Short mmCIF file of C-alpha atoms and ligand atoms in Angstrom, two decimals:
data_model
loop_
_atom_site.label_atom_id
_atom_site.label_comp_id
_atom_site.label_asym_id
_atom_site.label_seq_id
_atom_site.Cartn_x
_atom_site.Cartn_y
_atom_site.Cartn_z
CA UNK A 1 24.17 -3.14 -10.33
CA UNK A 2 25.36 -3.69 -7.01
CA UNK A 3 22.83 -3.23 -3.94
CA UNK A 4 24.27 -4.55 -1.12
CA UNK A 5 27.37 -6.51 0.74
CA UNK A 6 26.38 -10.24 0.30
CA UNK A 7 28.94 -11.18 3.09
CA UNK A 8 32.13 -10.62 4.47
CA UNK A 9 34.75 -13.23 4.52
CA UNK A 10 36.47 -14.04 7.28
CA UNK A 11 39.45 -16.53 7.63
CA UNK A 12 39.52 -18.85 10.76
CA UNK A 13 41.74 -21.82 11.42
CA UNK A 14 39.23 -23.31 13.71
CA UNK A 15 35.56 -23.10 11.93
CA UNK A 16 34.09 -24.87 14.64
CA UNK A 17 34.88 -22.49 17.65
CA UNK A 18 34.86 -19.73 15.28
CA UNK A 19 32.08 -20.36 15.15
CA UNK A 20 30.97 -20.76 19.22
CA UNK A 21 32.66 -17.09 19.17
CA UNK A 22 29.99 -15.71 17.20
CA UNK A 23 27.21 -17.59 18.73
CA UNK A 24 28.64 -17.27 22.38
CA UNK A 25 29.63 -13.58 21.96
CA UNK A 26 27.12 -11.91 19.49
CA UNK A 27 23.96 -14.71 19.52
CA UNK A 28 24.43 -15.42 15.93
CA UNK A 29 23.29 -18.69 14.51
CA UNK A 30 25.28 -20.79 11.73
CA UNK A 31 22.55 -20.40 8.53
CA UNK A 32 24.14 -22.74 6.30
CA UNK A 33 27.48 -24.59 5.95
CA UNK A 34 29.49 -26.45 3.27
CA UNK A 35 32.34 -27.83 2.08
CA UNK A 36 33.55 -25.94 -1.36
CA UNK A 37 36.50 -27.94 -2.63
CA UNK A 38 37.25 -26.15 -5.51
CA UNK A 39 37.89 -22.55 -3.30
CA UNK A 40 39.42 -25.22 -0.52
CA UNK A 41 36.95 -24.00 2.08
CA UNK A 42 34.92 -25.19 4.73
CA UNK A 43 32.30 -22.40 5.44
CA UNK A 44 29.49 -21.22 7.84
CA UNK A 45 27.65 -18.25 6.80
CA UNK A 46 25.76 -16.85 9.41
CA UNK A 47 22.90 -14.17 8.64
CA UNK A 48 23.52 -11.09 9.88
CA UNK A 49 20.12 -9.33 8.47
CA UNK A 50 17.74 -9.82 5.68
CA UNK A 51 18.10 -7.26 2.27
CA UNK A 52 15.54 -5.01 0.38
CA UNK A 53 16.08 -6.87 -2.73
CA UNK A 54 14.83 -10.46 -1.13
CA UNK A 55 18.63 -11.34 -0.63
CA UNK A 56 20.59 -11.10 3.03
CA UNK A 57 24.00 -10.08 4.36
CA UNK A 58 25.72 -12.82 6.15
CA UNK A 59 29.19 -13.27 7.67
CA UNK A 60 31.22 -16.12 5.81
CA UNK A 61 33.59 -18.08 8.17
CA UNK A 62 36.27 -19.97 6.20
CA UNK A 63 38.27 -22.30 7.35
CA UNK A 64 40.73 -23.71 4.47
CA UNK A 65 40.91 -27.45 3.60
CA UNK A 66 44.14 -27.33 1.84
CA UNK A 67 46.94 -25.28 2.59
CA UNK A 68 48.02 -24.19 -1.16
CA UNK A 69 44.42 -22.89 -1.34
CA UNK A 70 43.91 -19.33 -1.46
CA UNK A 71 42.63 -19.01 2.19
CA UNK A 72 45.36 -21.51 3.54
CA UNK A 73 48.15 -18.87 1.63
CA UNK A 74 46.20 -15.85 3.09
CA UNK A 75 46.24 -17.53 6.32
CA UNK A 76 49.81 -18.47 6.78
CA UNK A 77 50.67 -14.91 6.07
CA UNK A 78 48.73 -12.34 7.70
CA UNK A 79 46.86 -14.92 10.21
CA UNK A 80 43.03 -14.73 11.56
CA UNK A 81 40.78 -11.64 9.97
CA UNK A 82 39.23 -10.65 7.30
CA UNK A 83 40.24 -12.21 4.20
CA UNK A 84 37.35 -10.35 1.55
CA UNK A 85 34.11 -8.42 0.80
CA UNK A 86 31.31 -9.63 -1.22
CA UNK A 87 29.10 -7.28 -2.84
CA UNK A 88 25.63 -8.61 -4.24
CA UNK A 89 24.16 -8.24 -7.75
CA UNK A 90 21.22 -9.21 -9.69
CA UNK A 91 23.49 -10.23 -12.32
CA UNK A 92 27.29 -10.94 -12.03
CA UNK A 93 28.16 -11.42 -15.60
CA UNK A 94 26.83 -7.90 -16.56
CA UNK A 95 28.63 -6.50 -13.44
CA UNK A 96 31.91 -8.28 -13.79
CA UNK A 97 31.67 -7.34 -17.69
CA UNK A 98 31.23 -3.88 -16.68
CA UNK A 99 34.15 -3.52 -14.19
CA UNK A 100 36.90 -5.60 -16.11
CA UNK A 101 35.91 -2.92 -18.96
CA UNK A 102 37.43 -0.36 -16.59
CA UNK A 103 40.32 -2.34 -16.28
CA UNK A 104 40.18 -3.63 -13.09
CA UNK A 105 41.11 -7.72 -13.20
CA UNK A 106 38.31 -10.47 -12.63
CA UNK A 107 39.83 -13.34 -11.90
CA UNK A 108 37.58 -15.93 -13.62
CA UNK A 109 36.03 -15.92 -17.26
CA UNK A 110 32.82 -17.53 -16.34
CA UNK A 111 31.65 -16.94 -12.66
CA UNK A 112 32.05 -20.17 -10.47
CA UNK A 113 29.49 -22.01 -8.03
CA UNK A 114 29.81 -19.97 -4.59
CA UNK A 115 27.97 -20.43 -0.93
CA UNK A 116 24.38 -22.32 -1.16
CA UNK A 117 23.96 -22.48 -4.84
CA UNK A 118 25.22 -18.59 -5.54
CA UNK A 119 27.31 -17.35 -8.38
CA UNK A 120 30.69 -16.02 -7.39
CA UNK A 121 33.77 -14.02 -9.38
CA UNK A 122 36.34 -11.81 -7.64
CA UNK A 123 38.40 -9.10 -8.50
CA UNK A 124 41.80 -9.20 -7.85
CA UNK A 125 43.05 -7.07 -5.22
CA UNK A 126 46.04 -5.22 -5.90
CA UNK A 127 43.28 -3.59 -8.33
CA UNK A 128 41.08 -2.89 -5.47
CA UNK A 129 43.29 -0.85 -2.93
CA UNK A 130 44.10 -3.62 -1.45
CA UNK A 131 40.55 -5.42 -0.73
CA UNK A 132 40.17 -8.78 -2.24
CA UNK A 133 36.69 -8.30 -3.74
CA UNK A 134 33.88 -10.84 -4.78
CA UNK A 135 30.84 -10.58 -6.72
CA UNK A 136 27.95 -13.14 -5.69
CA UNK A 137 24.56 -13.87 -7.57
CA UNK A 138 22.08 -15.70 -5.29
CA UNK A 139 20.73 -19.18 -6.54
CA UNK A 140 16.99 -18.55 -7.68
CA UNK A 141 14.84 -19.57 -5.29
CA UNK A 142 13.74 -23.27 -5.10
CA UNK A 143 10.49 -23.97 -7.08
CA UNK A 144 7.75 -23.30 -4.31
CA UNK A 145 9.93 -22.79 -1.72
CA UNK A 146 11.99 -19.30 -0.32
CA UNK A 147 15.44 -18.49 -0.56
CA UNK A 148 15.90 -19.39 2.87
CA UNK A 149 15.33 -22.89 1.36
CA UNK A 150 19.19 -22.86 -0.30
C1 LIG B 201 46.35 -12.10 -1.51
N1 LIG B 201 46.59 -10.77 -1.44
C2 LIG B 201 45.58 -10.18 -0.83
C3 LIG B 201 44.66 -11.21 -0.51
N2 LIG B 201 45.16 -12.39 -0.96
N3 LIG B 201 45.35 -8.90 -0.55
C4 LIG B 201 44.20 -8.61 0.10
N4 LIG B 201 43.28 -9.55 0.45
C5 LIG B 201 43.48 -10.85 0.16
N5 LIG B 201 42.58 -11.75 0.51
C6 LIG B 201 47.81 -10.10 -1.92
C7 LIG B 201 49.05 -10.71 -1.29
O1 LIG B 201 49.31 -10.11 -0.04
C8 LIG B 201 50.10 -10.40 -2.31
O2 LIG B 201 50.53 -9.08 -2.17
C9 LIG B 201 49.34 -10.52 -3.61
O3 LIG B 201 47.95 -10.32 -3.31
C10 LIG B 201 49.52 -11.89 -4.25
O4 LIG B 201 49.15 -12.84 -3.28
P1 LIG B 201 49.73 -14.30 -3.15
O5 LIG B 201 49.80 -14.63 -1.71
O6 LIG B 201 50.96 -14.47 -3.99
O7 LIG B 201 48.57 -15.19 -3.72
P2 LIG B 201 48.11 -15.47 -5.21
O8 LIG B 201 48.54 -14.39 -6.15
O9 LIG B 201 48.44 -16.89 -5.53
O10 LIG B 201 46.52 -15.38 -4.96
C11 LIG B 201 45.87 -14.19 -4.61
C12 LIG B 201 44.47 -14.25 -5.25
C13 LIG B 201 43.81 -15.56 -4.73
C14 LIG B 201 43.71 -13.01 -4.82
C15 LIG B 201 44.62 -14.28 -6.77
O11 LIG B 201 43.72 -15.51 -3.31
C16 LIG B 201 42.46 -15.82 -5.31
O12 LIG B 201 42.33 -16.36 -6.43
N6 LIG B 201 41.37 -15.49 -4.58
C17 LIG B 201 40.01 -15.71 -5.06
C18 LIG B 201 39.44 -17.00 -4.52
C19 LIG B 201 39.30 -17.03 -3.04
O13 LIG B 201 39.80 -16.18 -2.32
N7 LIG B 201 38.61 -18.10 -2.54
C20 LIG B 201 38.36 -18.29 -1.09
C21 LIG B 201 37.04 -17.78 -0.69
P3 LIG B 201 52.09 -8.69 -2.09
O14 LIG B 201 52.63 -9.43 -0.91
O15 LIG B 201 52.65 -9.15 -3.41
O16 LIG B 201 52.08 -7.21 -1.92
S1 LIG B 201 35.77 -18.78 -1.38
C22 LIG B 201 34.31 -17.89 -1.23
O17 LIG B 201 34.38 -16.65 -0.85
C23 LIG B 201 33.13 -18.54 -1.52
C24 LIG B 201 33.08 -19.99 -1.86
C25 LIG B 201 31.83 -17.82 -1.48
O18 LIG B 201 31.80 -16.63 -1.16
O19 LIG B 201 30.77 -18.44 -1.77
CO1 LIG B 202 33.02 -15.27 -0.23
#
């Protein structure tokens, strides 16, 4: 089951003063940031508020690292916004299972390693009115530690 939007991705060609917007303009802190080279992204995701269900909602900055990678394609066509929506789920395989039952097209058999440890898949958009949409399972939290510890 879905519960709530995991994050909102958001395609930059600067991450760094992308970045300074959102802390200059809004007061938002970077949370986490990585380096995923099999999307091609460089990413800050900065927590926008926490969730009911233990999980959070953040905005995902993305700057590509390649230019044949999806965001670098995305970029060179429609420029700076917002590239996709992530929904969350206690379970992306069931969800994913679910939806591509319905006919709509997940783009990955097995759900790939997303933001700080997570679970990602994605539906393709032109099956989605036009809204490239992921599905993200958190990484269980660290033995001992919180979430926030990802
Ligand atoms: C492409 N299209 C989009 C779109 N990207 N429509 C809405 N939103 C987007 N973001 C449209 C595009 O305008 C074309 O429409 C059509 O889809 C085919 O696009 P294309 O440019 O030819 O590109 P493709 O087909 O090579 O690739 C499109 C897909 C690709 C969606 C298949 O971008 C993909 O695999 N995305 C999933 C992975 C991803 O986005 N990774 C980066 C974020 P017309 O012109 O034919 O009408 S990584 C991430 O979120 C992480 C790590 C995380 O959350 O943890
Ligand atoms: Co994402």
């Amino acid at each position: 089951m879905l519960t709530r939007i995991d994050h909102i991705g958001i395609a930059c060609h600067d991450l760094d003063r992308t970045v300074e917007f959102y802390r200059a303009t809004y007061g938002f802190e970077v949370h986490h940031s990585e380096i995923n080279e099999e999307q091609g992204v460089r990413e800050a995701m900065i927590k926008v508020n926490d969730a009911s269900d233990g999980g959070a909602t953040y905005l995902q900055l993305l700057e590509p690292t390649r230019e044949d990678s999806a965001v670098g394609k995305w970029l060179a066509k429609n420029g700076e916004g917002v590239h996709h929506i992530a929904f969350g789920t206690a379970d992306v395989d069931a969800d994913a299972a679910d939806i591509r039952e319905k006919g709509v097209r997940v783009l990955y058999d097995e759900p790939r390693t997303g933001s700080m440890g997570s679970r990602i898949t994605f539906l393709h958009p032109k099956d989605c009115h036009g809204v490239l949409t992921e599905l993200v399972t958190a990484a269980p939290p660290a033995e001992g530690g919180s979430p926030e510890d990802h």
